[in-house]
PDB file of C-alpha atoms in Angstrom:
ATOM      1  CA  UNK U   4     -17.128 -25.849  -4.311  1.00 47.00           C
ATOM      2  CA  UNK U   5     -13.547 -25.421  -3.844  1.00 44.00           C
ATOM      3  CA  UNK U   6     -11.056 -27.208  -6.353  1.00 45.00           C
ATOM      4  CA  UNK U   7      -8.355 -29.258  -5.301  1.00 44.00           C
ATOM      5  CA  UNK U   8      -4.372 -27.506  -5.607  1.00 42.00           C
ATOM      6  CA  UNK U   9      -3.811 -30.149  -8.394  1.00 44.00           C
ATOM      7  CA  UNK U  10      -6.761 -29.447 -10.285  1.00 44.00           C
ATOM      8  CA  UNK U  11      -6.827 -25.599  -9.639  1.00 37.00           C
ATOM      9  CA  UNK U  12      -2.901 -25.379 -11.408  1.00 41.00           C
ATOM     10  CA  UNK U  13      -3.793 -27.797 -14.533  1.00 45.00           C
ATOM     11  CA  UNK U  14      -7.094 -25.311 -15.245  1.00 47.00           C
ATOM     12  CA  UNK U  15      -4.818 -22.426 -15.275  1.00 39.00           C
ATOM     13  CA  UNK U  16      -1.568 -24.166 -17.118  1.00 43.00           C
ATOM     14  CA  UNK U  17      -4.796 -24.720 -19.287  1.00 49.00           C
ATOM     15  CA  UNK U  18      -5.968 -20.900 -19.638  1.00 45.00           C
ATOM     16  CA  UNK U  19      -2.158 -19.973 -20.019  1.00 44.00           C
ATOM     17  CA  UNK U  20      -1.843 -22.415 -22.914  1.00 41.00           C
ATOM     18  CA  UNK U  21      -5.187 -21.709 -24.459  1.00 49.00           C
ATOM     19  CA  UNK U  22      -4.216 -17.638 -24.374  1.00 44.00           C
ATOM     20  CA  UNK U  23      -0.289 -18.373 -25.408  1.00 45.00           C
ATOM     21  CA  UNK U  24      -2.441 -20.161 -28.516  1.00 47.00           C
ATOM     22  CA  UNK U  25      -4.449 -17.045 -29.334  1.00 49.00           C
ATOM     23  CA  UNK U  26      -1.723 -14.318 -29.528  1.00 50.00           C
ATOM     24  CA  UNK U  27      -0.323 -16.526 -31.660  1.00 54.00           C
ATOM     25  CA  UNK U  28      -3.382 -17.336 -33.716  1.00 48.00           C
ATOM     26  CA  UNK U  29      -3.507 -13.512 -33.662  1.00 51.00           C
ATOM     27  CA  UNK U  30      -0.283 -12.824 -34.795  1.00 53.00           C
ATOM     28  CA  UNK U  31      -0.080 -15.276 -37.321  1.00 54.00           C
ATOM     29  CA  UNK U  32      -3.863 -13.861 -39.264  1.00 50.00           C
ATOM     30  CA  UNK U  33      -2.257 -10.295 -38.714  1.00 55.00           C
ATOM     31  CA  UNK U  34       1.022 -12.056 -41.019  1.00 60.00           C
ATOM     32  CA  UNK U  35      -1.236 -13.138 -42.924  1.00 55.00           C
ATOM     33  CA  UNK U  36      -3.887 -10.033 -43.823  1.00 54.00           C
ATOM     34  CA  UNK U  37      -0.322  -7.789 -44.085  1.00 63.00           C
ATOM     35  CA  UNK U  38       0.319 -10.653 -46.643  1.00 61.00           C
ATOM     36  CA  UNK U  39      -2.713 -10.539 -48.330  1.00 60.00           C
ATOM     37  CA  UNK U  40      -3.091  -6.662 -48.672  1.00 61.00           C
ATOM     38  CA  UNK U  41       0.829  -6.753 -49.529  1.00 61.00           C
ATOM     39  CA  UNK U  42      -0.483  -8.448 -52.470  1.00 63.00           C
ATOM     40  CA  UNK U  43      -3.895  -6.511 -53.744  1.00 71.00           C
ATOM     41  CA  UNK U  44      -3.549  -4.778 -57.237  1.00 80.00           C
ATOM     42  CA  UNK U  45      -3.177  -0.902 -57.210  1.00 83.00           C
ATOM     43  CA  UNK U  46      -6.327  -0.362 -57.963  1.00 87.00           C
ATOM     44  CA  UNK U  47      -8.008  -1.939 -55.370  1.00 85.00           C
ATOM     45  CA  UNK U  48      -6.959   1.179 -53.112  1.00 85.00           C
ATOM     46  CA  UNK U  49      -9.515   3.039 -54.145  1.00 88.00           C
ATOM     47  CA  UNK U  50     -11.978   0.874 -52.377  1.00 87.00           C
ATOM     48  CA  UNK U  51      -9.867   0.061 -49.435  1.00 88.00           C
ATOM     49  CA  UNK U  52      -9.550   3.475 -48.603  1.00 89.00           C
ATOM     50  CA  UNK U  53     -13.835   4.127 -48.617  1.00 90.00           C
ATOM     51  CA  UNK U  54     -13.059   6.482 -51.642  1.00 93.00           C
ATOM     52  CA  UNK U  55     -15.522   4.509 -53.889  1.00 93.00           C
ATOM     53  CA  UNK U  56     -18.811   5.855 -52.077  1.00 94.00           C
ATOM     54  CA  UNK U  57     -17.827   9.925 -51.727  1.00 96.00           C
ATOM     55  CA  UNK U  58     -16.865  10.012 -55.305  1.00 97.00           C
ATOM     56  CA  UNK U  59     -20.027   8.251 -56.148  1.00 97.00           C
ATOM     57  CA  UNK U  60     -21.969  10.531 -53.940  1.00 96.00           C
ATOM     58  CA  UNK U  61     -20.267  13.739 -54.774  1.00 97.00           C
ATOM     59  CA  UNK U  62     -21.009  12.344 -58.977  1.00 96.00           C
ATOM     60  CA  UNK U  63     -24.655  12.022 -58.258  1.00 95.00           C
ATOM     61  CA  UNK U  64     -25.115  14.787 -56.190  1.00 95.00           C
ATOM     62  CA  UNK U  65     -23.796  16.967 -58.474  1.00 94.00           C
ATOM     63  CA  UNK U  66     -26.280  15.536 -61.427  1.00 91.00           C
ATOM     64  CA  UNK U  67     -29.402  16.057 -59.015  1.00 90.00           C
ATOM     65  CA  UNK U  68     -28.612  20.254 -58.732  1.00 89.00           C
ATOM     66  CA  UNK U  69     -27.999  19.923 -62.698  1.00 87.00           C
ATOM     67  CA  UNK U  70     -31.214  18.528 -62.940  1.00 83.00           C
ATOM     68  CA  UNK U  71     -33.054  20.309 -60.966  1.00 82.00           C
ATOM     69  CA  UNK U  72     -31.318  23.604 -62.193  1.00 82.00           C
ATOM     70  CA  UNK U  73     -30.450  24.724 -59.175  1.00 86.00           C
ATOM     71  CA  UNK U  74     -27.149  26.282 -57.353  1.00 89.00           C
ATOM     72  CA  UNK U  75     -25.406  24.116 -54.614  1.00 90.00           C
ATOM     73  CA  UNK U  76     -22.001  25.939 -52.719  1.00 91.00           C
ATOM     74  CA  UNK U  77     -19.441  23.652 -53.681  1.00 92.00           C
ATOM     75  CA  UNK U  78     -18.168  23.973 -49.783  1.00 92.00           C
ATOM     76  CA  UNK U  79     -21.629  21.422 -49.533  1.00 93.00           C
ATOM     77  CA  UNK U  80     -20.339  19.442 -51.934  1.00 94.00           C
ATOM     78  CA  UNK U  81     -17.158  18.547 -50.026  1.00 94.00           C
ATOM     79  CA  UNK U  82     -19.004  17.917 -47.278  1.00 95.00           C
ATOM     80  CA  UNK U  83     -20.855  15.640 -47.860  1.00 95.00           C
ATOM     81  CA  UNK U  84     -18.284  13.928 -49.251  1.00 95.00           C
ATOM     82  CA  UNK U  85     -16.677  13.890 -46.205  1.00 96.00           C
ATOM     83  CA  UNK U  86     -19.621  13.034 -44.228  1.00 95.00           C
ATOM     84  CA  UNK U  87     -19.839   9.412 -46.475  1.00 95.00           C
ATOM     85  CA  UNK U  88     -16.113   8.754 -46.001  1.00 95.00           C
ATOM     86  CA  UNK U  89     -16.455   9.195 -42.288  1.00 95.00           C
ATOM     87  CA  UNK U  90     -19.904   6.966 -42.136  1.00 93.00           C
ATOM     88  CA  UNK U  91     -17.491   4.380 -44.397  1.00 92.00           C
ATOM     89  CA  UNK U  92     -14.666   4.375 -42.166  1.00 93.00           C
ATOM     90  CA  UNK U  93     -16.262   3.943 -39.037  1.00 90.00           C
ATOM     91  CA  UNK U  94     -18.488   1.328 -40.431  1.00 88.00           C
ATOM     92  CA  UNK U  95     -15.954  -0.819 -41.459  1.00 87.00           C
ATOM     93  CA  UNK U  96     -13.453  -0.201 -38.397  1.00 87.00           C
ATOM     94  CA  UNK U  97     -16.331  -1.644 -36.392  1.00 84.00           C
ATOM     95  CA  UNK U  98     -16.303  -4.335 -39.337  1.00 77.00           C
ATOM     96  CA  UNK U  99     -12.254  -5.488 -38.440  1.00 71.00           C
ATOM     97  CA  UNK U 100     -12.915  -5.572 -34.655  1.00 68.00           C
ATOM     98  CA  UNK U 101     -11.499  -9.101 -33.284  1.00 62.00           C
ATOM     99  CA  UNK U 102     -14.539 -10.340 -32.282  1.00 57.00           C
ATOM    100  CA  UNK U 103     -17.663  -8.824 -33.916  1.00 54.00           C
ATOM    101  CA  UNK U 104     -20.347 -10.221 -34.709  1.00 48.00           C
ATOM    102  CA  UNK U 105     -19.598 -12.865 -37.903  1.00 47.00           C
ATOM    103  CA  UNK U 106     -17.964 -10.103 -39.491  1.00 47.00           C
ATOM    104  CA  UNK U 107     -20.950  -8.740 -40.299  1.00 45.00           C
ATOM    105  CA  UNK U 108     -20.835  -4.735 -40.795  1.00 43.00           C
ATOM    106  CA  UNK U 109     -23.403  -2.872 -42.592  1.00 42.00           C
ATOM    107  CA  UNK U 110     -22.127  -2.657 -45.507  1.00 39.00           C
ATOM    108  CA  UNK U 111     -20.691  -5.771 -46.758  1.00 41.00           C
ATOM    109  CA  UNK U 112     -19.768  -8.730 -45.650  1.00 44.00           C
ATOM    110  CA  UNK U 113     -17.510 -11.225 -45.824  1.00 46.00           C
ATOM    111  CA  UNK U 114     -14.241  -9.721 -43.934  1.00 50.00           C
ATOM    112  CA  UNK U 115     -11.873  -8.576 -47.241  1.00 66.00           C
ATOM    113  CA  UNK U 116      -9.568  -6.090 -47.662  1.00 72.00           C
ATOM    114  CA  UNK U 117     -11.449  -3.422 -46.813  1.00 77.00           C
ATOM    115  CA  UNK U 118     -11.619  -4.312 -43.417  1.00 75.00           C
ATOM    116  CA  UNK U 119      -8.120  -6.048 -42.927  1.00 79.00           C
ATOM    117  CA  UNK U 120      -6.693  -3.156 -43.922  1.00 82.00           C
ATOM    118  CA  UNK U 121      -8.598  -0.938 -41.214  1.00 81.00           C
ATOM    119  CA  UNK U 122      -8.411  -3.948 -38.301  1.00 83.00           C
ATOM    120  CA  UNK U 123      -4.338  -3.671 -38.975  1.00 83.00           C
ATOM    121  CA  UNK U 124      -3.927   0.382 -38.928  1.00 84.00           C
ATOM    122  CA  UNK U 125      -7.169   0.803 -36.762  1.00 87.00           C
ATOM    123  CA  UNK U 126      -5.112   3.469 -34.187  1.00 91.00           C
ATOM    124  CA  UNK U 127      -3.914   5.175 -37.558  1.00 92.00           C
ATOM    125  CA  UNK U 128      -7.639   5.355 -39.353  1.00 92.00           C
ATOM    126  CA  UNK U 129      -9.893   6.061 -35.687  1.00 93.00           C
ATOM    127  CA  UNK U 130      -6.627   9.078 -35.088  1.00 95.00           C
ATOM    128  CA  UNK U 131      -7.292  10.009 -39.212  1.00 95.00           C
ATOM    129  CA  UNK U 132     -11.570  10.173 -38.671  1.00 94.00           C
ATOM    130  CA  UNK U 133     -11.195  12.028 -35.141  1.00 96.00           C
ATOM    131  CA  UNK U 134      -9.195  15.232 -37.115  1.00 96.00           C
ATOM    132  CA  UNK U 135     -11.728  14.571 -39.779  1.00 96.00           C
ATOM    133  CA  UNK U 136     -15.050  14.148 -38.710  1.00 95.00           C
ATOM    134  CA  UNK U 137     -13.864  17.430 -35.803  1.00 96.00           C
ATOM    135  CA  UNK U 138     -12.988  19.623 -39.426  1.00 95.00           C
ATOM    136  CA  UNK U 139     -16.785  18.495 -40.818  1.00 94.00           C
ATOM    137  CA  UNK U 140     -18.468  19.697 -37.970  1.00 93.00           C
ATOM    138  CA  UNK U 141     -16.742  22.517 -37.996  1.00 95.00           C
ATOM    139  CA  UNK U 142     -18.071  23.345 -41.477  1.00 93.00           C
ATOM    140  CA  UNK U 143     -21.216  21.606 -41.062  1.00 91.00           C
ATOM    141  CA  UNK U 144     -22.494  24.166 -38.328  1.00 89.00           C
ATOM    142  CA  UNK U 145     -20.297  27.671 -40.213  1.00 90.00           C
ATOM    143  CA  UNK U 146     -20.703  26.543 -44.443  1.00 86.00           C
ATOM    144  CA  UNK U 147     -24.391  24.590 -44.700  1.00 87.00           C
ATOM    145  CA  UNK U 148     -27.366  26.596 -44.456  1.00 85.00           C
ATOM    146  CA  UNK U 149     -30.268  25.883 -42.612  1.00 84.00           C
ATOM    147  CA  UNK U 150     -32.557  24.482 -44.928  1.00 83.00           C
ATOM    148  CA  UNK U 151     -30.592  21.799 -46.002  1.00 87.00           C
ATOM    149  CA  UNK U 152     -30.008  21.531 -42.093  1.00 87.00           C
ATOM    150  CA  UNK U 153     -33.202  21.178 -40.984  1.00 86.00           C
ATOM    151  CA  UNK U 154     -34.123  17.779 -43.497  1.00 86.00           C
ATOM    152  CA  UNK U 155     -30.699  16.699 -42.912  1.00 87.00           C
ATOM    153  CA  UNK U 156     -31.110  16.085 -39.165  1.00 87.00           C
ATOM    154  CA  UNK U 157     -34.059  12.633 -39.553  1.00 87.00           C
ATOM    155  CA  UNK U 158     -31.490  11.248 -42.221  1.00 88.00           C
ATOM    156  CA  UNK U 159     -28.791  11.806 -39.893  1.00 86.00           C
ATOM    157  CA  UNK U 160     -31.323  10.390 -37.346  1.00 87.00           C
ATOM    158  CA  UNK U 161     -31.878   7.213 -38.722  1.00 84.00           C
ATOM    159  CA  UNK U 162     -28.615   6.045 -39.798  1.00 85.00           C
ATOM    160  CA  UNK U 163     -27.506   6.543 -36.626  1.00 82.00           C
ATOM    161  CA  UNK U 164     -30.154   3.735 -35.368  1.00 82.00           C
ATOM    162  CA  UNK U 165     -29.462   1.618 -38.625  1.00 79.00           C
ATOM    163  CA  UNK U 166     -25.565   1.756 -37.587  1.00 80.00           C
ATOM    164  CA  UNK U 167     -26.004   1.046 -34.388  1.00 77.00           C
ATOM    165  CA  UNK U 168     -28.198  -1.875 -34.854  1.00 78.00           C
ATOM    166  CA  UNK U 169     -26.119  -3.701 -37.310  1.00 73.00           C
ATOM    167  CA  UNK U 170     -23.449  -3.489 -34.911  1.00 70.00           C
ATOM    168  CA  UNK U 171     -25.164  -3.919 -31.708  1.00 72.00           C
ATOM    169  CA  UNK U 172     -28.118  -5.133 -32.304  1.00 62.00           C
ATOM    170  CA  UNK U 173     -29.570  -8.471 -34.342  1.00 53.00           C
ATOM    171  CA  UNK U 174     -28.480  -7.037 -37.791  1.00 49.00           C
ATOM    172  CA  UNK U 175     -31.903  -6.194 -38.992  1.00 51.00           C
ATOM    173  CA  UNK U 176     -34.383  -3.316 -39.422  1.00 49.00           C
ATOM    174  CA  UNK U 177     -37.151  -5.116 -39.172  1.00 50.00           C
ATOM    175  CA  UNK U 178     -37.895  -9.274 -39.880  1.00 47.00           C
ATOM    176  CA  UNK U 179     -37.950  -8.972 -43.799  1.00 51.00           C
ATOM    177  CA  UNK U 180     -36.769  -5.149 -44.610  1.00 57.00           C
ATOM    178  CA  UNK U 181     -33.228  -6.205 -46.395  1.00 66.00           C
ATOM    179  CA  UNK U 182     -29.865  -4.166 -45.068  1.00 75.00           C
ATOM    180  CA  UNK U 183     -29.772  -3.289 -48.633  1.00 77.00           C
ATOM    181  CA  UNK U 184     -32.990  -1.144 -49.529  1.00 81.00           C
ATOM    182  CA  UNK U 185     -32.349   0.476 -45.854  1.00 83.00           C
ATOM    183  CA  UNK U 186     -28.417   1.763 -47.263  1.00 88.00           C
ATOM    184  CA  UNK U 187     -29.650   2.648 -50.574  1.00 89.00           C
ATOM    185  CA  UNK U 188     -32.648   4.867 -49.054  1.00 90.00           C
ATOM    186  CA  UNK U 189     -30.212   6.471 -46.692  1.00 91.00           C
ATOM    187  CA  UNK U 190     -27.077   7.035 -49.209  1.00 94.00           C
ATOM    188  CA  UNK U 191     -30.183   8.559 -51.908  1.00 93.00           C
ATOM    189  CA  UNK U 192     -31.360  10.678 -49.403  1.00 93.00           C
ATOM    190  CA  UNK U 193     -28.401  12.406 -48.201  1.00 93.00           C
ATOM    191  CA  UNK U 194     -26.671  12.586 -51.543  1.00 95.00           C
ATOM    192  CA  UNK U 195     -30.195  14.293 -53.364  1.00 92.00           C
ATOM    193  CA  UNK U 196     -30.814  16.600 -50.155  1.00 91.00           C
ATOM    194  CA  UNK U 197     -28.683  19.785 -51.204  1.00 91.00           C
ATOM    195  CA  UNK U 198     -30.923  19.684 -53.913  1.00 89.00           C
ATOM    196  CA  UNK U 199     -34.327  18.672 -52.864  1.00 88.00           C
ATOM    197  CA  UNK U 200     -33.534  21.199 -50.339  1.00 87.00           C
ATOM    198  CA  UNK U 201     -33.355  24.072 -52.902  1.00 85.00           C
ATOM    199  CA  UNK U 202     -36.248  22.991 -54.738  1.00 80.00           C
ATOM    200  CA  UNK U 203     -39.623  25.155 -55.032  1.00 72.00           C
ATOM    201  CA  UNK U 204     -41.682  23.518 -57.006  1.00 64.00           C
ATOM    202  CA  UNK U 205     -41.963  19.630 -58.662  1.00 64.00           C
ATOM    203  CA  UNK U 206     -40.822  17.915 -56.137  1.00 72.00           C
ATOM    204  CA  UNK U 207     -42.802  14.234 -56.294  1.00 76.00           C
ATOM    205  CA  UNK U 208     -41.018  13.976 -59.362  1.00 78.00           C
ATOM    206  CA  UNK U 209     -37.497  14.657 -57.856  1.00 82.00           C
ATOM    207  CA  UNK U 210     -38.812  12.093 -55.033  1.00 85.00           C
ATOM    208  CA  UNK U 211     -39.254   9.343 -57.849  1.00 84.00           C
ATOM    209  CA  UNK U 212     -35.839  10.068 -59.103  1.00 86.00           C
ATOM    210  CA  UNK U 213     -34.366  10.286 -55.650  1.00 89.00           C
ATOM    211  CA  UNK U 214     -35.909   6.667 -55.243  1.00 89.00           C
ATOM    212  CA  UNK U 215     -34.878   5.278 -58.420  1.00 87.00           C
ATOM    213  CA  UNK U 216     -31.366   6.196 -57.115  1.00 92.00           C
ATOM    214  CA  UNK U 217     -32.220   4.614 -53.542  1.00 91.00           C
ATOM    215  CA  UNK U 218     -33.128   1.009 -55.949  1.00 89.00           C
ATOM    216  CA  UNK U 219     -30.130   1.346 -57.822  1.00 89.00           C
ATOM    217  CA  UNK U 220     -28.107   1.921 -54.649  1.00 92.00           C
ATOM    218  CA  UNK U 221     -29.796  -0.672 -52.771  1.00 89.00           C
ATOM    219  CA  UNK U 222     -29.070  -2.987 -56.443  1.00 88.00           C
ATOM    220  CA  UNK U 223     -25.602  -2.176 -55.855  1.00 89.00           C
ATOM    221  CA  UNK U 224     -25.291  -3.516 -51.791  1.00 87.00           C
ATOM    222  CA  UNK U 225     -27.396  -6.551 -52.819  1.00 85.00           C
ATOM    223  CA  UNK U 226     -24.639  -7.244 -55.650  1.00 86.00           C
ATOM    224  CA  UNK U 227     -22.007  -7.174 -53.114  1.00 84.00           C
ATOM    225  CA  UNK U 228     -23.639  -9.466 -50.808  1.00 80.00           C
ATOM    226  CA  UNK U 229     -24.478 -11.610 -53.429  1.00 80.00           C
ATOM    227  CA  UNK U 230     -21.111 -12.711 -55.621  1.00 81.00           C
ATOM    228  CA  UNK U 231     -19.189 -11.721 -52.355  1.00 73.00           C
ATOM    229  CA  UNK U 232     -21.483 -14.177 -49.986  1.00 67.00           C
ATOM    230  CA  UNK U 233     -22.063 -17.229 -52.625  1.00 57.00           C
ATOM    231  CA  UNK U 234     -17.850 -16.719 -52.580  1.00 50.00           C
ATOM    232  CA  UNK U 235     -18.420 -17.420 -48.526  1.00 48.00           C
ATOM    233  CA  UNK U 236     -20.699 -19.062 -45.754  1.00 45.00           C
ATOM    234  CA  UNK U 237     -23.899 -17.248 -46.936  1.00 44.00           C
ATOM    235  CA  UNK U 238     -24.374 -18.604 -50.607  1.00 43.00           C
ATOM    236  CA  UNK U 239     -27.521 -20.291 -49.881  1.00 42.00           C
ATOM    237  CA  UNK U 240     -28.721 -16.671 -48.518  1.00 42.00           C
ATOM    238  CA  UNK U 241     -27.181 -15.173 -51.542  1.00 41.00           C
ATOM    239  CA  UNK U 242     -29.639 -16.626 -53.539  1.00 44.00           C
ATOM    240  CA  UNK U 243     -32.792 -15.382 -51.999  1.00 45.00           C
ATOM    241  CA  UNK U 244     -32.435 -11.479 -53.643  1.00 46.00           C
ATOM    242  CA  UNK U 245     -31.320 -11.889 -57.509  1.00 65.00           C
ATOM    243  CA  UNK U 246     -29.065  -9.263 -58.256  1.00 65.00           C
ATOM    244  CA  UNK U 247     -29.763 -10.297 -62.148  1.00 70.00           C
ATOM    245  CA  UNK U 248     -34.018 -10.057 -61.667  1.00 73.00           C
ATOM    246  CA  UNK U 249     -33.849  -6.959 -59.475  1.00 74.00           C
ATOM    247  CA  UNK U 250     -31.553  -4.948 -62.478  1.00 77.00           C
ATOM    248  CA  UNK U 251     -33.568  -6.631 -64.884  1.00 79.00           C
ATOM    249  CA  UNK U 252     -36.813  -4.883 -63.061  1.00 78.00           C
ATOM    250  CA  UNK U 253     -35.046  -1.687 -62.120  1.00 77.00           C
ATOM    251  CA  UNK U 254     -33.680  -1.030 -65.474  1.00 77.00           C
ATOM    252  CA  UNK U 255     -37.238  -1.246 -67.147  1.00 78.00           C
ATOM    253  CA  UNK U 256     -38.528   0.773 -64.674  1.00 77.00           C
ATOM    254  CA  UNK U 257     -36.232   3.755 -65.154  1.00 72.00           C
ATOM    255  CA  UNK U 258     -36.738   3.683 -68.903  1.00 70.00           C
ATOM    256  CA  UNK U 259     -39.860   3.914 -68.330  1.00 69.00           C
ATOM    257  CA  UNK U 260     -40.009   6.386 -66.377  1.00 69.00           C
ATOM    258  CA  UNK U 261     -36.992   8.768 -67.777  1.00 64.00           C
ATOM    259  CA  UNK U 262     -39.322  10.304 -70.205  1.00 61.00           C
ATOM    260  CA  UNK U 263     -42.211  10.542 -68.696  1.00 60.00           C
ATOM    261  CA  UNK U 264     -40.588  12.533 -64.806  1.00 62.00           C
ATOM    262  CA  UNK U 265     -38.718  16.087 -65.790  1.00 61.00           C
ATOM    263  CA  UNK U 266     -37.833  18.346 -64.075  1.00 55.00           C
ATOM    264  CA  UNK U 267     -38.333  22.118 -64.059  1.00 54.00           C
ATOM    265  CA  UNK U 268     -40.260  21.049 -67.145  1.00 49.00           C
ATOM    266  CA  UNK U 269     -37.284  19.438 -68.934  1.00 52.00           C
ATOM    267  CA  UNK U 270     -35.900  16.276 -69.609  1.00 53.00           C
ATOM    268  CA  UNK U 271     -34.023  14.565 -66.932  1.00 67.00           C
ATOM    269  CA  UNK U 272     -31.402  12.299 -68.144  1.00 79.00           C
ATOM    270  CA  UNK U 273     -30.944  10.414 -64.083  1.00 82.00           C
ATOM    271  CA  UNK U 274     -33.720   7.519 -64.980  1.00 82.00           C
ATOM    272  CA  UNK U 275     -31.360   7.142 -68.096  1.00 82.00           C
ATOM    273  CA  UNK U 276     -28.290   7.125 -66.534  1.00 86.00           C
ATOM    274  CA  UNK U 277     -29.842   4.768 -63.433  1.00 87.00           C
ATOM    275  CA  UNK U 278     -30.961   2.363 -66.396  1.00 87.00           C
ATOM    276  CA  UNK U 279     -27.563   2.377 -67.388  1.00 88.00           C
ATOM    277  CA  UNK U 280     -26.180   1.742 -63.799  1.00 90.00           C
ATOM    278  CA  UNK U 281     -28.335  -1.107 -63.910  1.00 88.00           C
ATOM    279  CA  UNK U 282     -27.592  -2.309 -66.945  1.00 89.00           C
ATOM    280  CA  UNK U 283     -23.870  -2.486 -66.573  1.00 91.00           C
ATOM    281  CA  UNK U 284     -24.933  -4.341 -63.358  1.00 89.00           C
ATOM    282  CA  UNK U 285     -26.556  -6.908 -64.806  1.00 87.00           C
ATOM    283  CA  UNK U 286     -23.539  -7.569 -67.208  1.00 90.00           C
ATOM    284  CA  UNK U 287     -21.118  -7.726 -64.440  1.00 90.00           C
ATOM    285  CA  UNK U 288     -24.008 -10.327 -62.335  1.00 87.00           C
ATOM    286  CA  UNK U 289     -23.413 -12.217 -65.683  1.00 87.00           C
ATOM    287  CA  UNK U 290     -19.510 -12.208 -66.570  1.00 88.00           C
ATOM    288  CA  UNK U 291     -19.422 -13.021 -62.274  1.00 86.00           C
ATOM    289  CA  UNK U 292     -17.739 -15.903 -62.129  1.00 86.00           C
ATOM    290  CA  UNK U 293     -15.038 -14.665 -65.076  1.00 89.00           C
ATOM    291  CA  UNK U 294     -13.803 -11.608 -63.008  1.00 88.00           C
ATOM    292  CA  UNK U 295     -12.204 -11.796 -59.484  1.00 85.00           C
ATOM    293  CA  UNK U 296     -13.780 -10.819 -56.544  1.00 83.00           C
ATOM    294  CA  UNK U 297     -11.392  -7.713 -55.977  1.00 85.00           C
ATOM    295  CA  UNK U 298     -12.546  -6.416 -59.457  1.00 89.00           C
ATOM    296  CA  UNK U 299     -16.160  -6.827 -59.151  1.00 89.00           C
ATOM    297  CA  UNK U 300     -15.722  -5.015 -56.478  1.00 88.00           C
ATOM    298  CA  UNK U 301     -14.182  -2.290 -57.876  1.00 92.00           C
ATOM    299  CA  UNK U 302     -16.414  -2.436 -61.554  1.00 93.00           C
ATOM    300  CA  UNK U 303     -19.591  -2.577 -59.205  1.00 92.00           C
ATOM    301  CA  UNK U 304     -18.912   1.409 -57.794  1.00 94.00           C
ATOM    302  CA  UNK U 305     -18.028   2.090 -61.024  1.00 95.00           C
ATOM    303  CA  UNK U 306     -21.424   1.306 -62.968  1.00 94.00           C
ATOM    304  CA  UNK U 307     -22.896   4.118 -60.246  1.00 94.00           C
ATOM    305  CA  UNK U 308     -19.976   6.583 -60.992  1.00 96.00           C
ATOM    306  CA  UNK U 309     -19.047   6.540 -64.899  1.00 95.00           C
ATOM    307  CA  UNK U 310     -22.751   7.333 -66.063  1.00 94.00           C
ATOM    308  CA  UNK U 311     -22.782  10.133 -63.593  1.00 94.00           C
ATOM    309  CA  UNK U 312     -19.660  11.262 -65.279  1.00 95.00           C
ATOM    310  CA  UNK U 313     -20.673  10.620 -68.245  1.00 93.00           C
ATOM    311  CA  UNK U 314     -23.965  13.465 -67.825  1.00 89.00           C
ATOM    312  CA  UNK U 315     -21.604  16.032 -66.125  1.00 90.00           C
ATOM    313  CA  UNK U 316     -19.836  16.275 -68.863  1.00 91.00           C
ATOM    314  CA  UNK U 317     -22.237  16.089 -71.626  1.00 84.00           C
ATOM    315  CA  UNK U 318     -23.894  19.193 -69.455  1.00 66.00           C
TER     316      UNK U 318
END
């Protein structure tokens, strides 16, 4: 059924007006995003540039290697850091896409400075990430030993499927599986893999420690989701999974297991470090009303990093 020329012209004019308003709105949003980034404190760029997760991964990979008394090549640790940086960068590029589903990505929400930065500079960051991905692929094929690559393949496959499901699917792996648990598990598996693949005996104890580390990584994600969601639209949903109760339970569990789980017949400080991290996150949760959202985002990652650095410094 055809419309009259006047109706068609009116519809065309309305469409052109809406498009102009859309472009103007995007321009205003871009300017606001640039202003917000310009006002960001210097210490927040550790998070904005996706440097926090690689540093946590490298530090804990070294802790696992020292606790297991195994030698992990430095190049392998460097590749781990590159891979983690690429994963988080790609996720934030997908989060920052205009029209992305609810601005909800695999590793955090709502849309904040880290996502705004990747939206504004998406082309430049994508080019840098592509170059880093090519370098990482060369290093993986030439520097990583087969005994590490073999168990790394299923971990990488799970990660790819997870990110595809989050960004292209419904955002949940299973009906009752929070994505924070999935992120914590995959992150911990990748971090522990270099040491685990070289451990000949007592692997069950190493798996217990890895599970505890996965739990504290999940706690980190839960806290971020809860604190940032409580300031946005997901306040009610954030109450379903309290980071405070999670932190208390994990700290108690890690403290009880720390004297029991031993690697190579020696006391492992990993359990104690995980308990300290959980208690630090609990402290941040108790103080969250007095700390800015940006500071909480940085401090919750520092709560994971500092105990690992302390172990490395002591040993």
